[in-house]
CSV table of C-alpha atoms in Angstrom, one decimal:
chain,number,residue,atom,x,y,z
A,2,MET,CA,133.8,66.4,128.9
A,3,ASP,CA,134.9,70.0,128.3
A,4,LYS,CA,134.4,71.7,125.0
A,5,ILE,CA,137.0,74.1,123.6
A,6,LYS,CA,136.0,75.7,120.3
A,7,LYS,CA,136.1,72.8,117.7
A,8,GLY,CA,138.0,70.5,120.0
A,9,VAL,CA,137.0,68.3,123.0
A,10,VAL,CA,139.0,67.4,126.1
A,11,ILE,CA,139.1,63.8,127.2
A,12,ASN,CA,141.3,62.8,130.1
A,13,ASP,CA,142.9,66.3,129.9
A,14,GLU,CA,143.9,65.7,126.3
A,15,LEU,CA,142.6,68.1,123.6
A,16,SER,CA,141.3,66.1,120.6
A,17,GLU,CA,139.6,66.7,117.3
A,18,PRO,CA,135.8,66.3,117.8
A,19,LEU,CA,135.5,63.3,115.5
A,20,ALA,CA,138.9,61.7,116.1
A,21,GLY,CA,138.7,57.9,116.1
A,22,HIS,CA,139.4,57.5,119.8
A,23,VAL,CA,136.7,60.1,120.6
A,24,ILE,CA,134.1,58.1,118.6
A,25,ASP,CA,135.1,54.9,120.4
A,26,TYR,CA,134.8,56.7,123.7
A,27,LEU,CA,131.3,57.9,123.0
A,28,LEU,CA,130.2,54.6,121.5
A,29,SER,CA,131.2,52.9,124.7
A,30,PHE,CA,128.5,54.8,126.7
A,31,PRO,CA,125.6,52.5,127.7
A,32,LYS,CA,123.1,55.3,127.9
A,33,GLU,CA,122.4,58.9,126.9
A,34,THR,CA,123.8,61.9,128.8
A,35,PRO,CA,123.4,65.7,128.8
A,36,PHE,CA,126.0,65.8,126.0
A,37,LEU,CA,125.2,62.6,124.1
A,38,ASP,CA,122.0,61.4,122.4
A,39,PHE,CA,121.3,58.2,120.4
A,40,LYS,CA,119.2,58.1,117.3
A,41,THR,CA,118.0,55.0,115.4
A,42,THR,CA,118.3,56.7,112.1
A,43,MET,CA,118.1,60.2,110.5
A,44,ASP,CA,116.0,61.2,107.5
A,45,VAL,CA,116.8,64.6,105.9
A,46,GLY,CA,114.1,64.3,103.3
A,47,LYS,CA,111.2,66.7,102.8
A,48,ASP,CA,108.3,66.4,105.4
A,49,SER,CA,110.5,64.0,107.5
A,50,ASP,CA,110.9,64.4,111.2
A,51,PHE,CA,114.3,66.0,110.8
A,52,PRO,CA,113.1,69.1,112.9
A,53,LYS,CA,113.3,66.7,115.9
A,54,ILE,CA,117.1,66.5,115.2
A,55,VAL,CA,117.2,70.3,114.8
A,56,LYS,CA,115.7,70.7,118.3
A,57,ASP,CA,118.4,68.5,119.8
A,58,VAL,CA,121.0,70.6,117.9
A,59,PHE,CA,119.7,73.8,119.3
A,60,ALA,CA,119.5,72.3,122.8
A,61,PHE,CA,123.1,70.9,122.7
A,62,SER,CA,124.6,74.1,121.3
A,63,ASN,CA,122.9,76.3,124.0
A,64,ASN,CA,124.0,73.8,126.6
A,65,GLY,CA,127.6,73.9,125.6
A,66,GLY,CA,127.9,71.3,122.8
A,67,GLY,CA,127.3,67.6,122.4
A,68,TYR,CA,127.0,64.6,120.1
A,69,LEU,CA,124.3,62.7,118.2
A,70,ILE,CA,125.2,59.1,117.3
A,71,ILE,CA,122.9,57.6,114.6
A,72,GLY,CA,122.5,53.9,114.4
A,73,VAL,CA,121.7,53.2,118.1
A,74,LYS,CA,118.1,52.3,119.1
A,75,PRO,CA,116.3,51.9,122.5
A,76,ASN,CA,116.2,48.4,123.7
A,77,ASP,CA,112.6,47.2,123.8
A,78,HIS,CA,113.8,44.0,125.7
A,79,SER,CA,111.9,41.7,123.4
A,80,ASN,CA,115.1,39.7,123.2
A,81,LYS,CA,116.1,38.8,126.8
A,82,ASP,CA,119.6,37.9,125.7
A,83,ILE,CA,120.3,41.5,124.8
A,84,ARG,CA,121.0,43.6,127.8
A,85,GLY,CA,121.3,47.3,128.3
A,86,SER,CA,119.1,50.3,127.5
A,87,PHE,CA,120.3,50.8,124.0
A,88,ILE,CA,121.3,48.5,121.1
A,89,LYS,CA,124.0,49.3,118.6
A,90,ASN,CA,122.2,47.9,115.6
A,91,GLY,CA,123.9,50.2,113.1
A,92,LEU,CA,122.4,51.7,109.9
A,93,PRO,CA,121.2,50.1,106.7
A,94,GLU,CA,123.8,49.8,104.0
A,95,ASP,CA,121.9,52.2,101.7
A,96,TYR,CA,121.8,55.0,104.4
A,97,GLU,CA,123.3,58.2,103.1
A,98,ALA,CA,123.4,61.8,104.4
A,99,ASP,CA,126.1,64.4,103.7
A,100,GLN,CA,127.3,67.2,105.9
A,101,ALA,CA,126.4,69.9,103.4
A,102,THR,CA,122.7,68.9,103.3
A,103,ILE,CA,122.5,68.5,107.1
A,104,GLN,CA,124.2,71.8,107.6
A,105,GLN,CA,121.9,73.6,105.2
A,106,LYS,CA,118.7,72.1,106.7
A,107,ILE,CA,119.8,73.0,110.3
A,108,ASN,CA,120.7,76.6,109.4
A,109,ALA,CA,117.4,77.1,107.7
A,110,TYR,CA,116.0,77.5,111.2
A,111,THR,CA,118.5,80.1,112.5
A,112,ASP,CA,120.1,83.4,111.7
A,113,ASN,CA,123.2,82.3,113.6
A,114,PRO,CA,124.7,79.4,111.6
A,115,ILE,CA,125.8,76.4,113.6
A,116,GLU,CA,128.9,74.7,112.1
A,117,ILE,CA,128.3,71.1,112.9
A,118,ASP,CA,130.8,68.3,112.1
A,119,TYR,CA,129.4,65.0,110.7
A,120,THR,CA,130.9,61.7,109.5
A,121,GLN,CA,129.9,58.1,108.9
A,122,PHE,CA,132.0,55.3,110.2
A,123,GLU,CA,132.0,51.5,110.7
A,124,ARG,CA,132.7,49.6,113.9
A,125,MET,CA,132.8,45.9,114.8
A,126,VAL,CA,129.8,45.0,117.1
A,127,ASN,CA,129.2,41.5,118.2
A,128,GLY,CA,131.5,40.1,115.5
A,129,GLU,CA,129.8,42.1,112.7
A,130,GLN,CA,130.9,45.2,110.9
A,131,ARG,CA,128.2,47.8,111.2
A,132,LYS,CA,127.7,51.3,109.9
A,133,PHE,CA,127.0,54.4,112.1
A,134,ALA,CA,127.0,58.2,111.8
A,135,ILE,CA,128.0,60.8,114.3
A,136,MET,CA,127.3,64.6,114.5
A,137,PHE,CA,129.2,67.0,116.7
A,138,ILE,CA,127.4,70.2,117.7
A,139,PRO,CA,129.7,73.0,119.0
A,140,ALA,CA,128.8,75.4,121.9
A,141,SER,CA,126.9,78.4,120.7
A,142,THR,CA,128.4,81.9,121.1
A,143,SER,CA,125.0,83.5,121.5
A,144,LEU,CA,121.6,82.3,122.9
A,145,LEU,CA,120.1,80.4,120.0
A,146,LYS,CA,116.4,80.6,119.2
A,147,PRO,CA,114.7,79.1,116.2
A,148,THR,CA,113.5,81.7,113.6
A,149,ARG,CA,110.5,79.6,112.7
A,150,ASP,CA,108.5,76.6,113.9
A,151,GLY,CA,109.9,73.1,113.4
A,152,ILE,CA,107.0,71.6,111.5
A,153,TYR,CA,106.9,68.1,110.1
A,154,LYS,CA,104.2,65.5,109.3
A,155,ILE,CA,103.4,61.9,110.4
A,156,ASN,CA,100.8,60.1,108.4
A,157,GLY,CA,99.6,63.5,107.0
A,158,VAL,CA,99.2,65.0,110.5
A,159,GLU,CA,101.2,68.1,111.2
A,160,LYS,CA,103.5,68.1,114.2
A,161,LYS,CA,105.7,70.7,115.8
A,162,ALA,CA,109.1,69.6,117.1
A,163,PHE,CA,109.9,73.1,118.5
A,164,LEU,CA,108.5,76.7,118.5
A,165,LYS,CA,109.8,79.8,117.0
A,166,ASP,CA,111.7,82.2,119.3
A,167,THR,CA,112.0,79.6,122.0
A,168,PRO,CA,115.4,78.8,123.5
A,169,TYR,CA,116.0,75.0,124.0
A,170,VAL,CA,118.3,73.4,126.5
A,171,ARG,CA,119.4,69.9,127.6
A,172,ARG,CA,117.9,69.0,130.9
A,173,GLY,CA,119.3,65.5,131.8
A,174,THR,CA,118.8,63.6,128.5
A,175,GLN,CA,115.9,65.7,127.2
A,176,SER,CA,115.9,68.7,124.8
A,177,ILE,CA,113.2,71.1,126.2
A,178,PRO,CA,112.3,74.8,126.4
A,179,ALA,CA,114.6,76.6,128.7
A,180,GLU,CA,113.3,78.2,131.9
A,181,PRO,CA,114.5,81.7,133.0
A,182,PRO,CA,117.2,80.2,135.3
A,183,GLU,CA,118.4,78.0,132.5
A,184,VAL,CA,118.6,80.9,130.1
A,185,ALA,CA,120.7,82.8,132.7
A,186,ARG,CA,123.0,79.8,133.0
A,187,ILE,CA,123.3,79.6,129.2
A,188,GLN,CA,124.2,83.3,129.0
A,189,LYS,CA,126.8,82.9,131.7
A,190,ARG,CA,128.2,79.9,129.9
A,191,ILE,CA,128.4,82.0,126.7
A,192,GLU,CA,130.3,84.8,128.5
A,193,ASP,CA,132.8,82.3,129.8
A,194,GLU,CA,133.1,80.4,126.6
A,195,ASN,CA,133.6,83.5,124.5
A,196,TYR,CA,136.3,84.7,126.8
A,197,ARG,CA,138.0,81.3,126.6
A,198,LEU,CA,137.7,81.2,122.8
A,199,SER,CA,139.4,84.6,122.7
A,200,LEU,CA,142.3,83.2,124.6
A,201,LEU,CA,143.1,80.9,121.7
A,202,SER,CA,144.4,83.8,119.7
A,203,GLY,CA,145.1,86.6,122.2
A,204,GLU,CA,143.8,88.3,125.3
A,205,PRO,CA,140.7,90.5,124.9
A,206,ASP,CA,141.6,94.2,125.5
A,207,LYS,CA,139.8,97.5,125.9
A,208,ILE,CA,141.0,98.7,122.5
A,209,GLU,CA,139.2,100.2,119.5
A,210,GLU,CA,138.8,97.7,116.7
A,211,ARG,CA,137.5,98.3,113.2
A,212,LEU,CA,134.9,96.0,111.8
A,213,PHE,CA,134.3,95.9,108.0
A,214,SER,CA,131.0,95.0,106.4
A,215,ASN,CA,130.0,93.6,103.0
A,216,ILE,CA,127.9,96.6,102.1
A,217,PHE,CA,129.0,99.7,100.2
A,218,GLU,CA,127.3,103.1,100.2
A,219,VAL,CA,125.5,104.2,97.0
A,220,LYS,CA,126.8,107.8,96.7
A,221,SER,CA,124.3,108.8,94.1
A,222,ILE,CA,121.4,107.3,92.1
A,223,PRO,CA,120.0,108.5,88.7
A,224,LYS,CA,117.9,111.6,89.1
A,225,ARG,CA,115.3,110.8,86.5
A,226,ILE,CA,113.1,107.8,85.6
A,227,HIS,CA,112.1,107.7,82.0
A,228,ILE,CA,108.6,106.4,81.2
A,229,GLY,CA,107.0,105.4,77.9
A,230,THR,CA,103.9,103.5,76.7
A,231,ALA,CA,105.0,100.0,75.9
A,232,LYS,CA,104.6,98.6,72.4
A,233,PHE,CA,104.5,95.1,73.6
A,234,SER,CA,102.9,93.4,76.6
A,235,ASN,CA,105.9,91.5,78.1
A,236,TYR,CA,109.7,90.9,78.0
A,237,PHE,CA,109.5,87.9,75.6
A,238,GLU,CA,107.6,90.0,73.0
A,239,ASP,CA,110.2,92.7,73.4
A,240,ILE,CA,113.1,90.3,72.8
A,241,GLN,CA,111.3,88.8,69.8
A,242,HIS,CA,110.9,92.2,68.2
A,243,LEU,CA,114.6,93.1,68.8
A,244,GLN,CA,115.8,89.7,67.4
A,245,GLU,CA,113.7,90.3,64.2
A,246,LYS,CA,115.1,93.8,63.8
A,247,TYR,CA,118.7,92.9,64.7
A,248,PRO,CA,119.3,89.3,63.5
A,249,GLY,CA,122.5,87.8,64.7
A,250,VAL,CA,122.7,89.8,68.0
A,251,ARG,CA,123.0,87.4,70.9
A,252,HIS,CA,122.6,89.8,73.9
A,253,PHE,CA,120.4,92.8,74.3
A,254,PRO,CA,121.5,94.9,77.3
A,255,LEU,CA,118.0,95.9,78.5
A,256,ARG,CA,117.5,97.4,81.9
A,257,TYR,CA,113.8,98.2,82.3
A,258,ARG,CA,110.6,97.2,84.0
A,259,HIS,CA,107.1,96.8,82.7
A,260,TYR,CA,104.8,98.9,85.0
A,261,GLU,CA,101.1,98.8,84.1
A,262,ASP,CA,101.1,99.7,80.4
A,263,LYS,CA,104.4,101.5,80.6
A,264,ILE,CA,108.1,100.8,80.3
A,265,VAL,CA,110.1,102.3,83.1
A,266,THR,CA,113.9,102.7,83.0
A,267,PHE,CA,116.9,104.9,83.8
A,268,GLN,CA,117.8,104.9,80.1
A,269,ASP,CA,116.8,107.8,77.9
A,270,LEU,CA,113.8,106.5,75.9
A,271,SER,CA,113.9,109.5,73.6
A,272,ASP,CA,117.4,108.5,72.4
A,273,SER,CA,116.9,106.8,69.0
A,274,ASN,CA,120.3,105.0,69.4
A,275,ASP,CA,119.1,103.3,72.6
A,276,LEU,CA,117.5,99.8,72.3
A,277,HIS,CA,114.9,100.8,74.8
A,278,HIS,CA,113.6,103.4,72.3
A,279,GLU,CA,112.4,100.5,70.1
A,280,LEU,CA,110.1,99.2,72.8
A,281,VAL,CA,107.9,102.3,73.4
A,282,LEU,CA,105.5,104.5,71.5
A,283,ARG,CA,107.6,107.5,70.4
A,284,ASP,CA,104.8,110.1,70.9
A,285,ASP,CA,104.3,109.1,74.6
A,286,ILE,CA,107.6,109.5,76.4
A,287,SER,CA,108.2,111.4,79.6
A,288,HIS,CA,110.3,111.5,82.7
A,289,GLU,CA,109.8,111.9,86.5
A,290,SER,CA,112.0,112.6,89.4
A,291,THR,CA,113.4,109.4,90.9
A,292,GLY,CA,112.8,110.9,94.4
A,293,SER,CA,109.0,111.0,93.7
A,294,TRP,CA,109.1,107.2,93.3
A,295,LEU,CA,110.8,106.6,96.7
A,296,ASP,CA,107.7,107.3,98.9
A,297,ASP,CA,105.5,104.7,97.3
A,298,GLY,CA,106.1,101.0,98.2
A,299,PRO,CA,105.6,99.4,94.7
A,300,LYS,CA,107.3,102.2,92.9
A,301,GLU,CA,110.3,102.1,95.3
A,302,ASN,CA,110.6,98.4,94.6
A,303,ILE,CA,110.8,99.2,90.9
A,304,VAL,CA,113.6,101.8,91.5
A,305,THR,CA,115.5,99.1,93.5
A,306,SER,CA,114.9,96.6,90.7
A,307,LEU,CA,116.2,99.1,88.1
A,308,LEU,CA,119.3,99.8,90.1
A,309,ASN,CA,120.0,96.0,90.3
A,310,LYS,CA,119.6,95.7,86.6
A,311,GLU,CA,122.1,98.5,86.1
A,312,ILE,CA,124.6,96.7,88.4
A,313,GLY,CA,124.2,93.6,86.3
A,314,GLU,CA,125.0,95.4,83.1
A,315,GLN,CA,128.0,97.0,84.8
A,316,ALA,CA,129.3,93.5,85.6
A,317,ARG,CA,128.9,92.5,82.0
A,318,ARG,CA,130.8,95.6,80.8
A,319,GLN,CA,133.7,94.4,83.1
A,320,GLY,CA,133.8,91.0,81.4
A,321,MET,CA,131.7,89.1,83.9
A,322,ARG,CA,128.5,87.2,83.5
A,323,TYR,CA,125.4,88.1,85.4
A,324,PHE,CA,122.8,85.4,86.3
A,325,ASP,CA,119.7,87.6,86.5
A,326,LYS,CA,117.5,85.2,88.4
A,327,THR,CA,119.8,85.1,91.4
A,328,LYS,CA,121.7,88.4,90.9
A,329,LYS,CA,125.0,86.5,90.8
A,330,ILE,CA,128.1,87.7,89.0
A,331,TYR,CA,131.0,85.5,88.0
A,332,TYR,CA,133.8,85.2,85.4
A,333,PRO,CA,133.4,82.8,82.5
A,334,THR,CA,136.3,80.8,81.1
A,335,THR,CA,137.2,79.0,77.9
A,336,ALA,CA,140.3,77.3,79.5
A,337,ASP,CA,140.5,74.9,82.4
A,338,SER,CA,141.0,77.9,84.7
A,339,ARG,CA,140.9,81.6,84.8
A,340,ILE,CA,143.0,84.0,86.9
A,341,GLU,CA,142.2,87.7,87.6
A,342,SER,CA,144.6,90.3,89.0
A,343,TRP,CA,143.5,93.0,91.4
A,344,PRO,CA,145.2,95.6,93.7
A,345,THR,CA,145.2,94.4,97.3
A,346,ARG,CA,145.1,96.4,100.5
A,347,TYR,CA,148.9,96.2,100.7
A,348,LYS,CA,149.5,98.3,97.6
A,349,GLY,CA,150.5,95.3,95.5
A,350,VAL,CA,148.9,93.2,92.9
A,351,SER,CA,147.4,89.8,93.7
A,352,ASN,CA,146.2,87.0,91.5
A,353,LYS,CA,142.9,85.2,92.2
A,354,THR,CA,141.7,82.0,90.6
A,355,VAL,CA,138.1,82.8,89.7
A,356,ALA,CA,137.2,79.7,87.8
A,357,LYS,CA,138.6,76.2,87.7
A,358,LYS,CA,137.7,72.8,86.2
A,359,MET,CA,137.4,70.0,88.8
A,360,TRP,CA,136.1,66.5,89.2
A,361,ALA,CA,132.8,66.4,91.1
A,362,GLU,CA,132.3,63.1,92.8
A,363,GLN,CA,128.6,63.8,93.4
A,364,LEU,CA,128.0,64.3,89.7
A,365,HIS,CA,130.5,61.7,88.4
A,366,ARG,CA,131.8,64.3,85.9
A,367,SER,CA,134.0,67.3,85.6
A,368,VAL,CA,132.5,70.7,86.2
A,369,PHE,CA,133.7,74.3,86.4
A,370,VAL,CA,133.5,76.0,89.8
A,371,HIS,CA,133.4,79.8,89.7
A,372,LEU,CA,133.9,82.2,92.5
A,373,ALA,CA,130.8,84.4,92.5
A,374,ALA,CA,129.1,87.2,94.4
A,375,LYS,CA,125.4,87.9,94.8
A,376,VAL,CA,125.0,91.6,94.2
A,377,SER,CA,121.9,93.5,95.3
A,378,ILE,CA,120.9,97.0,96.1
A,379,VAL,CA,119.2,97.3,99.5
A,380,LYS,CA,117.8,100.3,101.4
A,381,LEU,CA,118.9,100.7,105.0
A,382,GLY,CA,118.0,103.7,107.2
A,383,GLY,CA,116.7,105.7,104.2
A,384,LYS,CA,119.9,105.2,102.1
A,385,PHE,CA,120.8,102.8,99.3
A,386,PHE,CA,123.7,100.3,99.6
A,387,LEU,CA,125.2,97.7,97.5
A,388,LYS,CA,125.4,94.3,99.3
A,389,LEU,CA,127.9,91.7,98.2
A,390,ASN,CA,127.3,88.1,99.4
A,391,LEU,CA,130.1,85.6,98.5
A,392,THR,CA,129.1,82.4,96.9
A,393,ARG,CA,130.0,80.1,94.0
A,394,VAL,CA,128.3,78.8,90.8
A,395,ILE,CA,128.8,75.6,88.9
A,396,SER,CA,128.9,75.3,85.1
A,397,ASP,CA,129.5,72.5,82.6
A,398,ASP,CA,131.0,74.6,79.9
A,399,GLY,CA,132.8,77.4,81.8
A,400,ARG,CA,130.0,79.9,80.9
A,401,ASN,CA,126.4,78.9,81.6
A,402,VAL,CA,125.2,78.2,85.2
A,403,SER,CA,124.2,74.6,86.0
A,404,LYS,CA,121.4,74.2,88.6
A,405,GLY,CA,120.3,71.3,90.7
A,406,GLU,CA,120.4,69.8,94.2
A,407,ARG,CA,123.7,68.0,93.7
A,408,GLU,CA,125.3,71.1,92.1
A,409,GLY,CA,124.2,72.9,95.3
A,410,THR,CA,126.1,70.5,97.5
A,411,ILE,CA,129.3,71.3,95.6
A,412,ILE,CA,128.8,75.0,96.2
A,413,THR,CA,128.2,74.5,99.9
A,414,ARG,CA,131.2,72.3,100.4
A,415,SER,CA,133.6,74.4,98.3
A,416,GLY,CA,132.6,77.6,100.2
A,417,TYR,CA,132.5,76.0,103.7
A,418,ASN,CA,135.9,77.3,105.0
A,419,THR,CA,135.8,80.9,103.9
A,420,PHE,CA,136.3,82.9,107.1
A,421,ASN,CA,136.8,86.5,108.4
A,422,ASN,CA,140.0,87.9,106.7
A,423,GLN,CA,139.7,85.9,103.6
A,424,TYR,CA,136.0,86.8,103.3
A,425,LEU,CA,136.9,90.5,103.5
A,426,ASN,CA,139.6,90.1,100.8
A,427,ASP,CA,137.1,88.4,98.5
A,428,VAL,CA,134.5,91.1,99.1
A,429,LEU,CA,137.1,93.7,98.2
A,430,PHE,CA,138.1,91.8,95.2
A,431,TRP,CA,134.6,92.0,93.7
A,432,ILE,CA,134.1,95.7,94.4
A,433,ASN,CA,137.5,96.4,92.9
A,434,LYS,CA,136.7,94.5,89.7
A,435,LEU,CA,133.3,96.2,89.4
A,436,GLY,CA,134.9,99.6,89.6
A,437,ASN,CA,138.4,99.1,88.1
A,438,ALA,CA,139.9,99.8,91.5
A,439,GLU,CA,137.9,103.0,91.9
A,440,ASP,CA,134.4,104.0,93.0
A,441,VAL,CA,132.0,102.0,90.9
A,442,LYS,CA,130.6,104.4,88.2
A,443,VAL,CA,127.6,102.5,86.9
A,444,MET,CA,126.2,105.7,85.2
A,445,ASP,CA,127.2,109.3,85.4
A,446,ASP,CA,124.8,109.8,88.3
A,447,PHE,CA,124.8,106.3,89.7
A,448,VAL,CA,128.0,105.8,91.8
A,449,ILE,CA,128.9,103.3,94.5
A,450,SER,CA,131.7,103.8,97.0
A,451,ILE,CA,134.6,101.3,96.8
A,452,ASP,CA,135.1,101.5,100.6
A,453,PRO,CA,133.0,99.1,102.7
A,454,VAL,CA,130.8,100.5,105.4
A,455,GLN,CA,132.7,100.0,108.7
A,456,THR,CA,132.3,100.7,112.4
A,457,THR,CA,134.4,100.6,115.5
A,458,MET,CA,134.0,98.9,118.9
A,459,ASN,CA,135.8,99.6,122.1
A,460,ARG,CA,136.8,96.1,122.9
A,461,GLY,CA,138.9,93.7,120.8
A,462,ILE,CA,142.0,91.7,120.7
A,463,SER,CA,145.4,93.3,120.4
A,464,TRP,CA,147.6,91.9,117.7
A,465,ASP,CA,145.0,89.7,116.3
A,466,ILE,CA,146.2,90.4,112.8
A,467,PRO,CA,146.7,87.0,111.1
A,468,THR,CA,150.3,85.8,111.0
A,469,SER,CA,150.3,85.9,107.2
A,470,GLU,CA,149.4,89.6,107.2
A,471,ILE,CA,152.1,90.4,109.7
A,472,LYS,CA,154.7,88.4,107.7
A,473,PHE,CA,153.6,90.2,104.5
A,474,PHE,CA,153.9,93.6,106.1
A,475,ILE,CA,157.5,92.9,107.5
A,476,GLU,CA,158.8,91.3,104.2
A,477,ASN,CA,157.4,94.0,102.0
A,478,TYR,CA,158.0,97.1,104.0
A,479,VAL,CA,160.2,99.7,102.3
A,480,PRO,CA,160.6,103.4,103.0
A,481,GLU,CA,157.8,105.5,101.6
A,482,GLU,CA,159.9,107.2,98.9
A,483,ASP,CA,161.0,103.8,97.5
A,484,GLU,CA,157.7,102.0,97.5
A,485,SER,CA,157.3,99.6,94.6
A,486,GLU,CA,154.6,97.2,93.4
A,487,GLU,CA,154.8,93.6,94.5
A,488,ASP,CA,153.1,90.6,92.9
A,489,GLY,CA,151.5,88.0,95.1
A,490,GLU,CA,149.3,84.9,95.0
A,491,ASP,CA,145.8,85.0,96.4
A,492,ASN,CA,143.7,82.1,97.4
A,493,GLU,CA,143.0,79.2,95.1
A,494,LEU,CA,139.5,77.7,94.6
């Protein structure tokens, strides 16, 4: 059985991995193979033996792909009337496991996400309708090694299903650590597989290709850190004081950190019109060079934290909401949906649905799904950058974030199919909105580039621009002197 990307070839016919006839074909196997494993059940709960499943996933993916069928158990031959090595007993009626949860738990052990396919199905076995589940594991495009040990417990005793940094492979019907010759075979398979995957969209050529990232260079940071002796001992006392002094005010845009008995901020503590001025003793205010704080670990962390707080306030100034605990920005809505316009890469204006009310089957109620981005300042190679990670948040009222395990599955599912070009467009959307289509000027001396960090490589695919982009270019091309703005529709939630 040959694997081609997310399809499988059976009798020279390319099929979807979990098509009905593929499932029937696999279920007809009397025993396990290098690309097929049977499991009696699968428990995704905490402290379960799910890491044993993860080991099989790593081994199959390194080996070139494969399947797990859940609901088939080894035959102990206690019933002499039942023949064969395995029995298709099926699963209990109350068995439930969803793809988002499985995906999340598998990818917790790797830096290279494995996009499995999973479904539950029923089949007639010995005159009875029985429930099964099946998981398809695609071939990896790099040598997979777990990033941590696969630890689980049985009767309180700790076990290890697999070891960190160890590649696993299928040898016969077992998932085991790969020996050097097997590693070499995996790497050769990856080279061949990657080349074949490239053929699906174009031939690989020795051409220079630009790669865009989701990080943006910080052009400048505030030169001074203002320091004052704190009047109060913590944030809650600070807020209580401000609420008493300014009754009726709902939001106080504070961007500071408590450090020892001091308050530290980029805001001018000597300015009597600044809220931060209310939180310090007025006869003990000073400032220091920001640079002097970048050579000390704890102090550098405070600088990074203050930069993140300023980014959050910048988002609020642009009409967004900022969820401080997770550093996520998103647009609230008072209607059933909200649309934001932004200038695209094609010199036109596009509309993006950033919040929308939808029915959530998992919660049995309607919720709002908001496009969101996690914004964080990171330091790489001695320089600061803004990193944008795309995500979603859920709210019940269009404004305030809802949290919980079931809400998390909605976020995972709704973001599951965001890939390369669309990902770049969404990253550019957020940086444009943060800076009003210009460099993001958070403060006079805190500026972030609107252009993503990019690099080039000397091998790529010629004419691998998505068809939609080529069509847009052809249909909207006009001579330079007659260029005009075009309106377009961007992706929906």
